[in-house]
PDB file of C-alpha atoms in Angstrom:
ATOM      1  CA  MET A1210     133.885-106.459 -80.263  1.00 54.00           C
ATOM      2  CA  LYS A1211     134.785-109.463 -78.158  1.00 57.00           C
ATOM      3  CA  THR A1212     138.007-107.807 -76.986  1.00 64.00           C
ATOM      4  CA  LYS A1213     136.198-104.688 -75.639  1.00 74.00           C
ATOM      5  CA  THR A1214     133.473-106.467 -73.689  1.00 79.00           C
ATOM      6  CA  PHE A1215     135.777-108.912 -71.915  1.00 77.00           C
ATOM      7  CA  PRO A1216     137.650-106.243 -69.830  1.00 77.00           C
ATOM      8  CA  ILE A1217     134.356-104.521 -68.933  1.00 81.00           C
ATOM      9  CA  ILE A1218     132.772-107.771 -67.778  1.00 82.00           C
ATOM     10  CA  ALA A1219     135.937-108.705 -65.842  1.00 79.00           C
ATOM     11  CA  ILE A1220     135.935-105.331 -64.028  1.00 82.00           C
ATOM     12  CA  LEU A1221     132.236-105.673 -63.176  1.00 81.00           C
ATOM     13  CA  ILE A1222     132.728-109.174 -61.763  1.00 83.00           C
ATOM     14  CA  LEU A1223     135.778-108.054 -59.771  1.00 77.00           C
ATOM     15  CA  GLY A1224     133.822-105.065 -58.379  1.00 75.00           C
ATOM     16  CA  ILE A1225     130.904-107.272 -57.357  1.00 78.00           C
ATOM     17  CA  LEU A1226     133.264-109.686 -55.603  1.00 69.00           C
ATOM     18  CA  LEU A1227     135.049-106.892 -53.725  1.00 69.00           C
ATOM     19  CA  PHE A1228     131.862-105.206 -52.522  1.00 68.00           C
ATOM     20  CA  SER A1229     130.254-108.493 -51.520  1.00 67.00           C
ATOM     21  CA  CYS A1230     133.092-109.315 -49.098  1.00 61.00           C
ATOM     22  CA  GLY A1231     131.979-106.668 -46.557  1.00 58.00           C
ATOM     23  CA  THR A1232     130.390-107.753 -43.263  1.00 56.00           C
ATOM     24  CA  LYS A1233     126.635-107.543 -42.930  1.00 57.00           C
ATOM     25  CA  ASP A1234     126.724-107.078 -39.128  1.00 56.00           C
ATOM     26  CA  THR A1235     127.535-103.377 -39.106  1.00 59.00           C
ATOM     27  CA  GLU A1236     125.707-102.101 -36.031  1.00 67.00           C
ATOM     28  CA  ILE A1237     126.288 -98.600 -34.656  1.00 71.00           C
ATOM     29  CA  ASP A1238     126.391 -98.234 -30.870  1.00 75.00           C
ATOM     30  CA  VAL A1239     124.877 -94.791 -30.288  1.00 73.00           C
ATOM     31  CA  ASP A1240     125.603 -94.906 -26.546  1.00 74.00           C
ATOM     32  CA  ALA A1241     129.311 -95.515 -27.216  1.00 75.00           C
ATOM     33  CA  ILE A1242     129.394 -92.516 -29.561  1.00 77.00           C
ATOM     34  CA  ARG A1243     127.695 -90.330 -26.949  1.00 77.00           C
ATOM     35  CA  THR A1244     130.109 -91.530 -24.260  1.00 77.00           C
ATOM     36  CA  GLU A1245     133.100 -90.627 -26.428  1.00 77.00           C
ATOM     37  CA  ALA A1246     131.588 -87.200 -27.170  1.00 73.00           C
ATOM     38  CA  VAL A1247     131.181 -86.496 -23.439  1.00 72.00           C
ATOM     39  CA  LYS A1248     134.746 -87.674 -22.740  1.00 73.00           C
ATOM     40  CA  THR A1249     136.023 -85.323 -25.439  1.00 71.00           C
ATOM     41  CA  HIS A1250     134.036 -82.420 -23.975  1.00 65.00           C
ATOM     42  CA  ILE A1251     135.300 -83.120 -20.447  1.00 67.00           C
ATOM     43  CA  ALA A1252     138.882 -83.305 -21.677  1.00 65.00           C
ATOM     44  CA  SER A1253     138.449 -79.933 -23.411  1.00 62.00           C
ATOM     45  CA  LEU A1254     137.497 -78.327 -20.076  1.00 62.00           C
ATOM     46  CA  THR A1255     141.013 -78.851 -18.735  1.00 61.00           C
ATOM     47  CA  GLU A1256     142.910 -77.665 -21.804  1.00 59.00           C
ATOM     48  CA  VAL A1257     145.646 -75.111 -21.244  1.00 57.00           C
ATOM     49  CA  LEU A1258     145.999 -72.126 -23.513  1.00 54.00           C
ATOM     50  CA  VAL A1259     149.482 -71.902 -25.000  1.00 54.00           C
ATOM     51  CA  VAL A1260     150.572 -68.348 -25.658  1.00 54.00           C
ATOM     52  CA  LEU A1261     152.781 -67.692 -28.628  1.00 57.00           C
ATOM     53  CA  PRO A1262     154.831 -64.488 -28.530  1.00 58.00           C
ATOM     54  CA  THR A1263     154.174 -61.892 -31.192  1.00 57.00           C
ATOM     55  CA  VAL A1264     156.720 -59.543 -32.718  1.00 55.00           C
ATOM     56  CA  THR A1265     155.927 -55.838 -32.681  1.00 56.00           C
ATOM     57  CA  PRO A1266     158.368 -53.610 -34.571  1.00 55.00           C
ATOM     58  CA  THR A1267     159.250 -50.268 -33.003  1.00 56.00           C
ATOM     59  CA  LEU A1268     160.589 -47.383 -35.005  1.00 54.00           C
ATOM     60  CA  THR A1269     163.279 -45.096 -33.627  1.00 53.00           C
ATOM     61  CA  VAL A1270     164.096 -41.876 -35.458  1.00 50.00           C
ATOM     62  CA  GLU A1271     167.246 -39.996 -34.452  1.00 53.00           C
ATOM     63  CA  PRO A1272     167.613 -36.396 -35.650  1.00 52.00           C
ATOM     64  CA  SER A1273     170.750 -35.951 -37.729  1.00 51.00           C
ATOM     65  CA  ALA A1274     171.834 -34.541 -41.047  1.00 50.00           C
ATOM     66  CA  THR A1275     170.709 -37.737 -42.744  1.00 52.00           C
ATOM     67  CA  PRO A1276     167.750 -39.293 -40.916  1.00 48.00           C
ATOM     68  CA  THR A1277     168.078 -42.989 -40.198  1.00 52.00           C
ATOM     69  CA  VAL A1278     165.387 -45.389 -39.067  1.00 48.00           C
ATOM     70  CA  ASP A1279     166.323 -48.097 -36.581  1.00 51.00           C
ATOM     71  CA  VAL A1280     163.838 -50.979 -36.629  1.00 48.00           C
ATOM     72  CA  THR A1281     164.018 -53.271 -33.621  1.00 50.00           C
ATOM     73  CA  ALA A1282     161.707 -56.102 -32.657  1.00 47.00           C
ATOM     74  CA  THR A1283     160.307 -56.623 -29.180  1.00 50.00           C
ATOM     75  CA  LEU A1284     158.437 -59.678 -28.007  1.00 48.00           C
ATOM     76  CA  GLU A1285     155.057 -59.079 -26.447  1.00 52.00           C
ATOM     77  CA  THR A1286     153.068 -61.823 -24.813  1.00 48.00           C
ATOM     78  CA  PRO A1287     149.344 -61.479 -25.451  1.00 49.00           C
ATOM     79  CA  ALA A1288     146.951 -61.536 -22.495  1.00 50.00           C
ATOM     80  CA  VAL A1289     145.701 -64.961 -21.444  1.00 47.00           C
ATOM     81  CA  ALA A1290     143.069 -66.182 -19.046  1.00 55.00           C
ATOM     82  CA  ASN A1291     143.919 -64.622 -15.708  1.00 57.00           C
ATOM     83  CA  PRO A1292     146.015 -67.075 -13.644  1.00 69.00           C
ATOM     84  CA  CYS A1293     144.988 -65.098 -10.559  1.00 68.00           C
ATOM     85  CA  TYR A1294     141.628 -66.814 -10.323  1.00 76.00           C
ATOM     86  CA  LYS A1295     142.539 -70.230  -9.008  1.00 81.00           C
ATOM     87  CA  LEU A1296     140.972 -71.873  -5.990  1.00 82.00           C
ATOM     88  CA  LEU A1297     142.042 -75.028  -4.184  1.00 86.00           C
ATOM     89  CA  TRP A1298     139.325 -76.789  -2.175  1.00 85.00           C
ATOM     90  CA  LEU A1299     140.789 -78.065   1.099  1.00 88.00           C
ATOM     91  CA  GLU A1300     137.779 -79.429   3.016  1.00 89.00           C
ATOM     92  CA  ASP A1301     134.110 -79.096   3.896  1.00 88.00           C
ATOM     93  CA  ARG A1302     133.677 -77.325   7.226  1.00 89.00           C
ATOM     94  CA  SER A1303     129.908 -77.838   7.510  1.00 87.00           C
ATOM     95  CA  ILE A1304     127.210 -80.029   6.000  1.00 84.00           C
ATOM     96  CA  PRO A1305     129.199 -83.050   4.825  1.00 84.00           C
ATOM     97  CA  ASP A1306     128.422 -84.506   1.403  1.00 80.00           C
ATOM     98  CA  GLY A1307     125.500 -86.938   1.464  1.00 80.00           C
ATOM     99  CA  MET A1308     123.827 -85.361   4.514  1.00 84.00           C
ATOM    100  CA  GLN A1309     120.031 -85.734   4.477  1.00 85.00           C
ATOM    101  CA  MET A1310     118.078 -82.494   4.655  1.00 84.00           C
ATOM    102  CA  LYS A1311     114.379 -81.704   5.040  1.00 87.00           C
ATOM    103  CA  PRO A1312     112.580 -79.965   2.147  1.00 86.00           C
ATOM    104  CA  ASN A1313     112.956 -76.152   2.369  1.00 87.00           C
ATOM    105  CA  GLU A1314     115.494 -76.488   5.207  1.00 87.00           C
ATOM    106  CA  VAL A1315     117.775 -73.442   5.354  1.00 88.00           C
ATOM    107  CA  PHE A1316     121.421 -74.246   5.984  1.00 86.00           C
ATOM    108  CA  THR A1317     124.852 -72.663   5.620  1.00 88.00           C
ATOM    109  CA  LYS A1318     127.468 -74.561   3.624  1.00 87.00           C
ATOM    110  CA  THR A1319     131.067 -73.668   4.527  1.00 89.00           C
ATOM    111  CA  TRP A1320     134.184 -74.674   2.613  1.00 87.00           C
ATOM    112  CA  TYR A1321     137.831 -74.200   3.564  1.00 91.00           C
ATOM    113  CA  VAL A1322     139.697 -73.062   0.432  1.00 88.00           C
ATOM    114  CA  GLN A1323     143.027 -71.604  -0.621  1.00 89.00           C
ATOM    115  CA  ASN A1324     143.781 -68.879  -3.156  1.00 87.00           C
ATOM    116  CA  ASN A1325     146.412 -70.747  -5.178  1.00 87.00           C
ATOM    117  CA  GLY A1326     146.434 -68.210  -8.003  1.00 84.00           C
ATOM    118  CA  GLY A1327     149.178 -65.747  -8.773  1.00 84.00           C
ATOM    119  CA  CYS A1328     147.612 -62.639  -7.197  1.00 86.00           C
ATOM    120  CA  ALA A1329     145.227 -61.458  -4.513  1.00 86.00           C
ATOM    121  CA  TRP A1330     141.459 -61.621  -4.986  1.00 84.00           C
ATOM    122  CA  ALA A1331     140.258 -58.051  -4.656  1.00 85.00           C
ATOM    123  CA  PRO A1332     137.134 -56.914  -2.821  1.00 88.00           C
ATOM    124  CA  GLY A1333     134.152 -57.404  -5.129  1.00 86.00           C
ATOM    125  CA  PHE A1334     135.393 -60.810  -6.330  1.00 81.00           C
ATOM    126  CA  ALA A1335     132.337 -63.107  -6.597  1.00 83.00           C
ATOM    127  CA  PHE A1336     131.863 -66.826  -6.022  1.00 79.00           C
ATOM    128  CA  ARG A1337     128.877 -68.038  -8.068  1.00 80.00           C
ATOM    129  CA  ASN A1338     127.101 -71.325  -8.718  1.00 77.00           C
ATOM    130  CA  PHE A1339     128.404 -72.957 -11.880  1.00 74.00           C
ATOM    131  CA  GLY A1340     126.419 -76.188 -11.932  1.00 76.00           C
ATOM    132  CA  GLY A1341     123.770 -78.286 -10.345  1.00 76.00           C
ATOM    133  CA  GLU A1342     120.808 -77.106  -8.315  1.00 75.00           C
ATOM    134  CA  LEU A1343     120.847 -73.401  -7.358  1.00 76.00           C
ATOM    135  CA  MET A1344     119.226 -74.067  -3.953  1.00 79.00           C
ATOM    136  CA  GLU A1345     118.390 -70.354  -3.724  1.00 82.00           C
ATOM    137  CA  GLY A1346     122.032 -69.544  -2.970  1.00 81.00           C
ATOM    138  CA  GLU A1347     123.206 -66.006  -3.626  1.00 83.00           C
ATOM    139  CA  PRO A1348     126.722 -65.302  -4.953  1.00 84.00           C
ATOM    140  CA  LEU A1349     129.319 -64.610  -2.267  1.00 83.00           C
ATOM    141  CA  ILE A1350     130.935 -61.209  -2.872  1.00 86.00           C
ATOM    142  CA  LEU A1351     134.272 -60.604  -1.123  1.00 85.00           C
ATOM    143  CA  THR A1352     134.505 -57.518   1.061  1.00 89.00           C
ATOM    144  CA  ASP A1353     138.196 -58.011   1.913  1.00 88.00           C
ATOM    145  CA  SER A1354     141.170 -58.900  -0.246  1.00 88.00           C
ATOM    146  CA  ILE A1355     142.455 -62.497  -0.083  1.00 87.00           C
ATOM    147  CA  PRO A1356     146.198 -62.639  -0.855  1.00 89.00           C
ATOM    148  CA  SER A1357     147.752 -65.335  -3.000  1.00 87.00           C
ATOM    149  CA  GLY A1358     148.406 -68.461  -0.923  1.00 89.00           C
ATOM    150  CA  ALA A1359     145.941 -67.445   1.823  1.00 90.00           C
ATOM    151  CA  LYS A1360     143.431 -69.940   3.203  1.00 92.00           C
ATOM    152  CA  ARG A1361     139.891 -68.888   4.099  1.00 90.00           C
ATOM    153  CA  GLU A1362     136.471 -70.235   4.930  1.00 90.00           C
ATOM    154  CA  ILE A1363     133.754 -69.267   2.503  1.00 87.00           C
ATOM    155  CA  SER A1364     130.097 -69.781   3.408  1.00 86.00           C
ATOM    156  CA  ILE A1365     126.862 -69.557   1.450  1.00 86.00           C
ATOM    157  CA  GLU A1366     123.326 -69.852   2.822  1.00 88.00           C
ATOM    158  CA  LEU A1367     121.301 -72.411   0.849  1.00 86.00           C
ATOM    159  CA  VAL A1368     117.820 -73.925   0.966  1.00 86.00           C
ATOM    160  CA  ALA A1369     117.188 -77.638   0.422  1.00 85.00           C
ATOM    161  CA  PRO A1370     114.837 -78.019  -2.565  1.00 85.00           C
ATOM    162  CA  ALA A1371     111.295 -79.248  -2.000  1.00 83.00           C
ATOM    163  CA  GLY A1372     109.763 -82.018  -4.092  1.00 79.00           C
ATOM    164  CA  THR A1373     113.101 -83.609  -4.900  1.00 76.00           C
ATOM    165  CA  ASN A1374     114.053 -87.074  -3.688  1.00 76.00           C
ATOM    166  CA  GLY A1375     117.554 -88.454  -3.761  1.00 76.00           C
ATOM    167  CA  LEU A1376     120.912 -86.793  -4.177  1.00 78.00           C
ATOM    168  CA  VAL A1377     120.920 -83.084  -5.008  1.00 77.00           C
ATOM    169  CA  GLN A1378     124.192 -81.397  -5.953  1.00 75.00           C
ATOM    170  CA  SER A1379     125.186 -77.789  -6.344  1.00 72.00           C
TER     171      SER A1379
END
């Protein structure tokens, strides 16, 4: 009986010693975790989609005394996010950043931009708010085509929000 209890007691003592060596100052910094989560999200916004070619077999049947089937493979590239829709901001033409406005003041914000995508922006193309305060701005709908590489001014009428102090971004 003595030979069976000795290994069990030795294992228990060894386990207690190993688990007691851990540090007692294990504090979790929630703000650091949140910061890392935001950094990961921001990094994911600039990811590039890599397109892998797919193989699509095509069958060719030639009429003859003994029918034969010729199987050939062609590579097709699946559709990706349209590289046509790229815009390069060049400068502000009106209302510089940080300018103080009165509540409910109507103003026109103008940017000088370049179509640096791979194709022209067709009439009907829309520029819409994607973040920040709406400031009652309506989407800008193109009436003329803007060719690839062309530079243009785009303007949107906005209204400074009332009841808001400090920096407002849109």
